[in-house]
Amino acid sequence: MPRDFTQFITFLVINLRNWLNRIWENQNWETEESVSALLLLLLLFLVLGASIAMPRCRMDKEEGEKHLGLLKLMQILSFLVVFVAGVVIGLATTSHVSRYFTSQAELYSFINHFSVPTTHVEENCTDSNICERKDCSSFLMFIHPDNLTHAMSDDELFWRASMVSKRENYYPFKRVPKVAFMFLTRGPLPMLPLWERFFAGHDNLFSIYVHALPGYELNVSTSSVFYRRQIPSQRVSWGTVSLADAERRLLANALLDFSNERFVLLSESCIPVYNFQTVYEYLTNSAHSFVESYDEPTRYGRGRYSRQMLPDIKLQHWRKGSQWFELSRALAIYIVADTKYYTLFKKFCKPACYPDEHYIPTYLNMFHGSLNSNRTVTWVDWSMGGPHPAMYGPANITESFIESIRNNGTECLYNSEITSVCYLFARKFAPSTLEPLLNLTSSVMKF
């Protein structure tokens, strides 16, 4: 190393120039060695600058003026070194990021992994076309979630389900409308084999959702259409707002599948009285939803109204109807998104008000009456009187009985035209009726 201080500075400047020339010629900005060497050189310059800036007791006036010029030179060089170091570090960092993330989609996925909590979804990619791109499966899971398990609260679920694309009737994928069959049950589904026969051969035209008591798990084979179709549930009590909560919970989960266009609510004692193709075409081709909504001027109707709902819900708005509804996607979104009127029902529609019989009929009557047929497609026998409809056993299951439900002499409007096909489903059927019903599926119900 040179003994004279000026020669030493000259030595460093020459070496710095040569080093930068080599880096520039080789375009070797990515190596950790280059960054480390530059930082070390920067540190050396800062130390030298600090040593020069320190006053020296033995320095005479002439030497002070000499070193003052060197100090200014060092300040300029230090600024240049810091600037070059910043450029090199920036280039090296950029190259390392691009080395790990080869596309914007991968970079977004990496950031999203740490910033947004996600639900674990098991992916089973068997089609090479579906899994050709890494982010393709994520999009498919978004529009057609096949795993219903999630940790969302009701408020989070309803908010998520109520989001609607502003690009009306536009989907960036081939959309085949599906019917969502939503089963509200306490536990087992005794008619499950009948429904499996009903659904057979129509895999891409329907979705199934089951709301059972918390902790209950359906015991079905992995090949069943009911396998893994239970949604996160909460306890339900008859005659309370918890029933309406469960209905909205089913709707919200079904809305997460963007292909679901129609939504029908069923119980464990419901059966289909027509084959799948007839039911599918009837619902998907309808311009109206099927929610019974009528004015009942007795204590069982208007008598359940509470004046505490004023001024938002007036007595003339109040309606009653069957719990077993069928809705279009548009109306299902409106119901799930509603917080104002549903909150009033939760507060003031208490026993014996029965929110499940009044909330949806009243809400649709107030805002979307023109989109509703004001009738149900689920046949129920109330001729026995009392708070519950008739329950049918094996002795009642005959061809003539099923035919009487299918063609019971009732006429109704379908797309503004008169029809005799008014009911697609029926209830209540005891578990013991399964076997005789299975014997009639091919001859009467045509499936």
PDB file of N, CA and C in Angstrom, residues 244 319-323 353-362:
ATOM      1  N   ALA A 244     -85.352 -18.927   9.906  1.00  0.00           N
ATOM      2  CA  ALA A 244     -85.077 -17.991   8.813  1.00  0.00           C
ATOM      3  C   ALA A 244     -83.576 -17.784   8.640  1.00  0.00           C
ATOM      4  N   ARG A 319     -97.425 -10.021   4.880  1.00  0.00           N
ATOM      5  CA  ARG A 319     -97.874 -11.187   4.132  1.00  0.00           C
ATOM      6  C   ARG A 319     -97.459 -12.472   4.843  1.00  0.00           C
ATOM      7  N   LYS A 320     -98.137 -13.541   4.457  1.00  0.00           N
ATOM      8  CA  LYS A 320     -97.873 -14.871   5.004  1.00  0.00           C
ATOM      9  C   LYS A 320     -97.699 -15.842   3.847  1.00  0.00           C
ATOM     10  N   GLY A 321     -96.965 -16.940   4.068  1.00  0.00           N
ATOM     11  CA  GLY A 321     -96.800 -17.930   3.014  1.00  0.00           C
ATOM     12  C   GLY A 321     -96.062 -19.158   3.502  1.00  0.00           C
ATOM     13  N   SER A 322     -96.046 -20.173   2.660  1.00  0.00           N
ATOM     14  CA  SER A 322     -95.353 -21.418   2.983  1.00  0.00           C
ATOM     15  C   SER A 322     -93.856 -21.175   3.122  1.00  0.00           C
ATOM     16  N   GLN A 323     -93.268 -21.890   4.059  1.00  0.00           N
ATOM     17  CA  GLN A 323     -91.819 -21.787   4.264  1.00  0.00           C
ATOM     18  C   GLN A 323     -91.052 -22.319   3.071  1.00  0.00           C
ATOM     19  N   CYS A 353     -95.010 -15.481  16.108  1.00  0.00           N
ATOM     20  CA  CYS A 353     -94.978 -14.730  14.854  1.00  0.00           C
ATOM     21  C   CYS A 353     -94.479 -15.605  13.710  1.00  0.00           C
ATOM     22  N   TYR A 354     -93.537 -16.505  13.948  1.00  0.00           N
ATOM     23  CA  TYR A 354     -93.008 -17.428  12.951  1.00  0.00           C
ATOM     24  C   TYR A 354     -92.386 -16.688  11.748  1.00  0.00           C
ATOM     25  N   PRO A 355     -91.168 -16.168  11.909  1.00  0.00           N
ATOM     26  CA  PRO A 355     -90.507 -15.397  10.842  1.00  0.00           C
ATOM     27  C   PRO A 355     -90.375 -16.155   9.523  1.00  0.00           C
ATOM     28  N   ASP A 356     -90.207 -17.485   9.586  1.00  0.00           N
ATOM     29  CA  ASP A 356     -90.041 -18.252   8.352  1.00  0.00           C
ATOM     30  C   ASP A 356     -91.290 -18.221   7.471  1.00  0.00           C
ATOM     31  N   GLU A 357     -92.452 -17.900   8.045  1.00  0.00           N
ATOM     32  CA  GLU A 357     -93.689 -17.818   7.272  1.00  0.00           C
ATOM     33  C   GLU A 357     -94.010 -16.397   6.819  1.00  0.00           C
ATOM     34  N   HIS A 358     -93.249 -15.412   7.301  1.00  0.00           N
ATOM     35  CA  HIS A 358     -93.620 -14.021   7.022  1.00  0.00           C
ATOM     36  C   HIS A 358     -92.512 -13.176   6.393  1.00  0.00           C
ATOM     37  N   TYR A 359     -91.264 -13.446   6.719  1.00  0.00           N
ATOM     38  CA  TYR A 359     -90.201 -12.543   6.253  1.00  0.00           C
ATOM     39  C   TYR A 359     -90.109 -12.478   4.728  1.00  0.00           C
ATOM     40  N   ILE A 360     -89.845 -13.612   4.069  1.00  0.00           N
ATOM     41  CA  ILE A 360     -89.675 -13.595   2.613  1.00  0.00           C
ATOM     42  C   ILE A 360     -90.964 -13.189   1.901  1.00  0.00           C
ATOM     43  N   PRO A 361     -92.148 -13.721   2.277  1.00  0.00           N
ATOM     44  CA  PRO A 361     -93.386 -13.253   1.624  1.00  0.00           C
ATOM     45  C   PRO A 361     -93.608 -11.747   1.756  1.00  0.00           C
ATOM     46  N   THR A 362     -93.324 -11.190   2.936  1.00  0.00           N
ATOM     47  CA  THR A 362     -93.507  -9.749   3.138  1.00  0.00           C
ATOM     48  C   THR A 362     -92.477  -8.947   2.355  1.00  0.00           C
TER      49      THR A 362
END
